[in-house]
């Protein structure tokens, strides 16, 4: 492992290279950083860092740039993740709290992450298997029509109008609504088919045809439209990132939903932040990128993940702080619904 002085030199090289996109020389380090040692000592440290693979020399007589291994150590040894300012936190809260449903929460989150980090934002929809029924509402719209609204604890709202029924009355709709909510509230969505199987038998015979129509539409609405679905934002930011020859590979990778889901990783502890750098990303087209991701959820239950894709030359403390803060706010908003 590197001693504290060499770690300080590596940290200074990463910070300067991220800031300027220019190879960093020993004179620059002396001028910009109070490292407390002579230029000769810094040059010796840079030689040692290069020999151990933490930095590289892109051109003869040029300064050094961090390698993936150097970025990895920099991230692993970060003492603090850059906190957002009070104004940034207030802006996030205001922007996200204005969302009225899950689709808008996801859309706003993507835009917000892309704006905060100036990178490509990715947000995964909450999985069906991690949603439960919060309420089922039935509203009679006439003698042959009923509107059904299914609301989940993750903010998903399914609304359907069911036509062509017979004997729709206020009392029959109220009976069915009561029985459905008793059977379903708190149940995982993938347990709903089993939970509703006995519902018709709990109703008077004359109300069972209406119940059968409603249950058919209810079960159809549970076919997961958001499973394995991710939303991208800020792709235009790639143009300013200096990918040059590798840009095509990055764009091709970002077009594949399966790749994006794999990039975000398995849904786990919502408080956990993951950083994958360069070749740590399994897709070859993303070997010049880093991915910062975090789970979001309700309490200690993680529902899905969100994150950003950018060049390995990224502001890791700032990006990690933004991803973590946005994930936390999304969880709070979902819990508040």
XYZ file of C-alpha atoms in Angstrom:
337
model
C 0.000 0.000 0.000
C 1.080 3.578 -0.601
C 2.258 5.741 2.255
C 0.380 8.937 3.124
C 2.708 11.196 1.129
C 2.355 9.244 -2.102
C -1.409 9.097 -1.551
C -1.405 12.899 -1.244
C 0.546 13.187 -4.505
C -1.863 10.799 -6.254
C -4.841 12.720 -4.900
C -3.361 15.995 -6.195
C -2.736 14.469 -9.649
C -6.320 13.178 -9.863
C -7.812 16.496 -8.769
C -5.698 18.527 -11.202
C -6.293 16.189 -14.139
C -10.050 16.137 -13.525
C -10.039 19.921 -13.343
C -7.846 20.688 -16.382
C -7.899 17.562 -18.604
C -4.149 18.129 -19.016
C -1.342 15.761 -17.902
C 0.035 16.893 -14.550
C 3.733 17.613 -14.039
C 5.734 17.854 -10.817
C 6.140 21.644 -11.160
C 2.362 22.043 -11.359
C 1.957 20.002 -8.179
C 4.496 22.157 -6.344
C 2.801 25.369 -7.520
C -0.773 24.332 -6.790
C -0.557 22.123 -3.708
C 1.017 22.454 -0.292
C 2.542 18.996 -0.167
C 5.347 20.021 2.184
C 8.163 18.332 0.256
C 10.696 19.320 -2.394
C 10.079 19.071 -6.148
C 12.679 16.288 -6.300
C 10.768 14.252 -3.730
C 7.533 14.746 -5.686
C 9.280 13.580 -8.875
C 10.509 10.469 -7.064
C 6.992 9.816 -5.743
C 5.589 10.180 -9.257
C 8.105 7.641 -10.551
C 7.058 5.233 -7.798
C 3.356 5.796 -8.542
C 3.989 5.132 -12.226
C 5.945 1.953 -11.505
C 3.049 0.671 -9.389
C 0.528 1.453 -12.121
C -1.369 4.302 -10.453
C -0.407 6.950 -13.020
C 0.854 6.856 -16.602
C 2.798 9.103 -18.942
C 0.772 9.599 -22.136
C 3.558 11.324 -24.102
C 7.300 11.706 -23.827
C 8.272 14.653 -21.623
C 4.641 15.133 -20.636
C 3.100 15.086 -17.203
C 1.223 12.119 -15.786
C -2.435 11.099 -15.837
C -4.241 8.738 -13.443
C -4.892 5.160 -14.548
C -8.022 3.172 -13.687
C -6.020 1.714 -10.797
C -5.164 5.232 -9.624
C -8.783 6.371 -9.764
C -9.809 3.209 -7.900
C -7.442 3.935 -5.021
C -8.481 7.601 -5.010
C -12.164 6.627 -4.681
C -11.494 3.909 -2.091
C -9.518 6.360 0.040
C -11.948 9.267 -0.207
C -12.336 10.571 3.307
C -15.488 12.539 2.475
C -18.093 12.632 -0.240
C -18.647 16.224 -1.276
C -21.850 17.448 0.435
C -24.409 19.416 -1.520
C -24.972 23.029 -0.591
C -28.129 24.091 1.229
C -29.375 25.711 -2.005
C -28.747 22.502 -3.992
C -30.560 20.363 -1.414
C -33.519 22.748 -1.365
C -33.654 22.770 -5.179
C -33.659 18.939 -5.293
C -36.412 18.693 -2.715
C -38.575 21.323 -4.444
C -38.073 19.854 -7.918
C -38.810 16.249 -6.959
C -41.661 16.973 -4.544
C -43.683 18.489 -7.397
C -44.030 15.084 -9.093
C -47.552 13.637 -9.024
C -46.923 9.984 -9.928
C -44.159 7.433 -10.415
C -43.590 8.235 -14.096
C -43.056 11.894 -13.283
C -40.810 11.074 -10.313
C -38.575 8.997 -12.597
C -38.592 11.623 -15.382
C -37.722 14.440 -12.972
C -35.032 12.370 -11.268
C -33.288 11.688 -14.573
C -33.314 15.367 -15.550
C -32.115 16.430 -12.110
C -29.223 13.956 -11.972
C -28.057 14.920 -15.463
C -28.136 18.618 -14.566
C -26.372 18.198 -11.214
C -23.540 16.010 -12.538
C -23.418 17.095 -16.219
C -23.247 13.411 -17.087
C -25.595 10.732 -18.410
C -28.217 9.853 -15.801
C -29.873 6.425 -15.523
C -32.900 5.634 -13.355
C -34.437 2.189 -13.014
C -38.156 1.831 -12.334
C -39.125 0.064 -9.088
C -39.587 -3.634 -9.698
C -43.018 -5.246 -9.607
C -41.740 -7.849 -7.176
C -40.939 -5.085 -4.670
C -44.315 -3.318 -4.809
C -47.384 -3.996 -2.699
C -51.010 -2.900 -2.928
C -51.814 0.262 -1.024
C -55.420 0.714 -2.149
C -57.933 -0.331 -4.808
C -60.575 2.230 -5.720
C -63.711 1.474 -7.757
C -65.906 4.276 -9.089
C -69.230 3.619 -10.883
C -69.487 5.656 -14.104
C -72.912 4.506 -15.218
C -75.106 1.396 -15.431
C -72.438 -0.526 -17.385
C -69.119 1.188 -16.559
C -66.702 1.178 -13.631
C -63.358 2.910 -13.213
C -60.718 0.921 -11.334
C -57.658 2.573 -9.786
C -54.854 0.448 -8.319
C -52.307 2.279 -6.151
C -49.072 0.683 -4.919
C -46.732 1.632 -2.103
C -44.034 2.552 -4.655
C -46.161 5.226 -6.273
C -47.374 3.239 -9.240
C -50.963 4.060 -10.271
C -52.921 1.902 -12.725
C -56.241 3.335 -13.908
C -58.675 1.457 -16.154
C -62.258 2.008 -17.298
C -64.211 -1.248 -17.602
C -67.146 -1.268 -20.043
C -69.941 -3.618 -20.975
C -70.948 -4.813 -17.521
C -74.429 -5.449 -16.192
C -76.106 -4.403 -12.942
C -73.536 -1.821 -11.865
C -74.977 -0.211 -8.748
C -73.505 1.890 -5.965
C -74.004 -0.928 -3.462
C -72.486 -3.653 -5.661
C -69.441 -1.497 -6.387
C -69.058 -0.696 -2.690
C -69.263 -4.400 -1.783
C -66.600 -5.318 -4.306
C -64.357 -2.420 -3.253
C -64.535 -3.503 0.392
C -63.850 -7.169 -0.345
C -60.960 -6.339 -2.718
C -59.223 -4.049 -0.238
C -59.623 -6.581 2.566
C -58.045 -9.221 0.338
C -55.275 -7.131 -1.240
C -54.011 -4.236 0.893
C -50.432 -4.954 1.917
C -50.053 -7.887 -0.484
C -47.085 -8.044 -2.898
C -48.272 -7.547 -6.465
C -47.060 -10.968 -7.553
C -49.268 -12.475 -4.794
C -52.419 -10.724 -6.050
C -53.642 -13.498 -8.421
C -53.709 -15.976 -5.544
C -55.212 -13.436 -3.127
C -58.197 -12.594 -5.389
C -59.042 -16.176 -6.389
C -61.722 -16.490 -3.700
C -63.148 -12.947 -3.967
C -66.213 -13.792 -6.158
C -67.392 -16.377 -3.619
C -67.581 -13.645 -0.967
C -70.174 -11.706 -3.013
C -73.871 -12.322 -3.756
C -74.412 -14.441 -6.877
C -75.878 -11.539 -8.880
C -72.733 -9.423 -8.266
C -70.242 -12.059 -9.370
C -70.318 -11.285 -13.135
C -69.258 -7.678 -12.400
C -66.570 -8.943 -10.020
C -65.244 -11.302 -12.698
C -64.939 -8.407 -15.188
C -63.131 -6.204 -12.670
C -60.771 -8.981 -11.577
C -59.909 -9.798 -15.179
C -58.859 -6.193 -15.827
C -57.086 -5.981 -12.465
C -54.932 -9.022 -13.233
C -54.234 -7.752 -16.743
C -53.032 -4.421 -15.312
C -50.461 -6.264 -13.202
C -48.536 -7.395 -16.266
C -45.360 -5.519 -15.439
C -44.818 -2.620 -17.778
C -41.917 -1.197 -15.768
C -40.017 -4.377 -14.951
C -36.433 -4.161 -16.216
C -37.115 -0.648 -17.491
C -34.606 2.166 -17.252
C -34.774 5.791 -18.349
C -31.804 7.795 -19.646
C -31.216 11.519 -19.518
C -28.421 13.918 -20.400
C -26.986 11.911 -23.300
C -26.044 15.220 -24.945
C -23.555 15.716 -22.097
C -21.375 13.050 -23.741
C -20.362 15.580 -26.389
C -18.507 17.652 -23.801
C -16.729 14.733 -22.124
C -13.847 14.184 -24.538
C -14.485 10.527 -25.359
C -13.261 11.055 -28.978
C -12.690 7.619 -30.576
C -14.547 5.689 -27.857
C -17.769 7.724 -28.067
C -19.444 5.314 -30.489
C -18.898 2.354 -28.154
C -20.324 4.322 -25.233
C -23.433 5.293 -27.211
C -23.986 1.710 -28.405
C -23.754 0.418 -24.827
C -26.210 3.035 -23.585
C -28.760 1.879 -26.173
C -29.001 -1.568 -24.580
C -31.425 -1.787 -21.665
C -29.939 -5.046 -20.412
C -26.461 -3.484 -20.311
C -27.727 -0.501 -18.321
C -29.486 -2.682 -15.762
C -26.340 -4.771 -15.352
C -24.300 -1.583 -14.979
C -26.436 -0.298 -12.133
C -25.933 -3.635 -10.389
C -28.074 -5.720 -8.111
C -30.574 -3.918 -5.922
C -29.241 -4.094 -2.386
C -28.770 -1.822 0.608
C -30.325 1.552 -0.361
C -27.601 3.406 1.546
C -24.805 1.755 -0.447
C -22.961 3.727 -3.119
C -21.165 1.801 -5.880
C -18.434 3.124 -8.171
C -17.248 1.063 -11.149
C -14.207 2.422 -12.986
C -13.011 1.722 -16.535
C -12.435 -1.967 -17.205
C -14.395 -2.868 -14.052
C -17.401 -2.370 -16.343
C -17.994 -5.643 -18.155
C -19.133 -4.036 -21.432
C -16.117 -3.216 -23.608
C -17.759 -0.064 -24.951
C -17.750 1.365 -21.429
C -14.084 0.786 -20.573
C -13.440 4.537 -20.810
C -16.277 5.355 -18.413
C -17.076 5.219 -14.730
C -20.500 4.450 -13.276
C -21.642 5.798 -9.912
C -24.873 4.195 -8.674
C -26.988 3.907 -5.545
C -30.169 2.141 -4.513
C -33.300 4.079 -3.662
C -36.209 2.841 -1.638
C -38.528 3.164 1.313
C -36.849 2.842 4.706
C -34.376 -0.020 4.507
C -36.191 -1.620 1.548
C -34.390 -0.915 -1.726
C -36.722 -0.806 -4.741
C -34.397 -0.038 -7.666
C -31.227 1.836 -8.574
C -30.154 5.086 -10.146
C -26.807 6.478 -11.185
C -24.697 8.298 -13.743
C -22.264 7.351 -16.493
C -19.343 9.635 -17.244
C -15.668 9.550 -18.198
C -13.159 8.016 -15.794
C -11.895 11.608 -15.517
C -14.863 12.679 -13.401
C -15.353 14.665 -10.219
C -15.852 11.589 -8.027
C -16.542 13.337 -4.691
C -19.118 15.669 -6.276
C -20.757 12.977 -8.414
C -20.979 10.523 -5.524
C -22.508 13.214 -3.314
C -25.130 14.105 -5.935
C -26.111 10.485 -6.644
C -26.417 9.673 -2.952
C -28.464 12.802 -2.192
C -30.881 12.309 -5.109
C -31.384 8.625 -4.208
C -32.223 9.631 -0.643
C -34.751 12.264 -1.751
C -36.447 9.882 -4.211
C -36.861 7.380 -1.378
C -38.362 10.041 0.880
C -40.850 11.088 -1.794
C -41.938 7.511 -2.477
C -42.367 6.953 1.266
C -44.439 10.136 1.506
C -46.843 8.920 -1.153
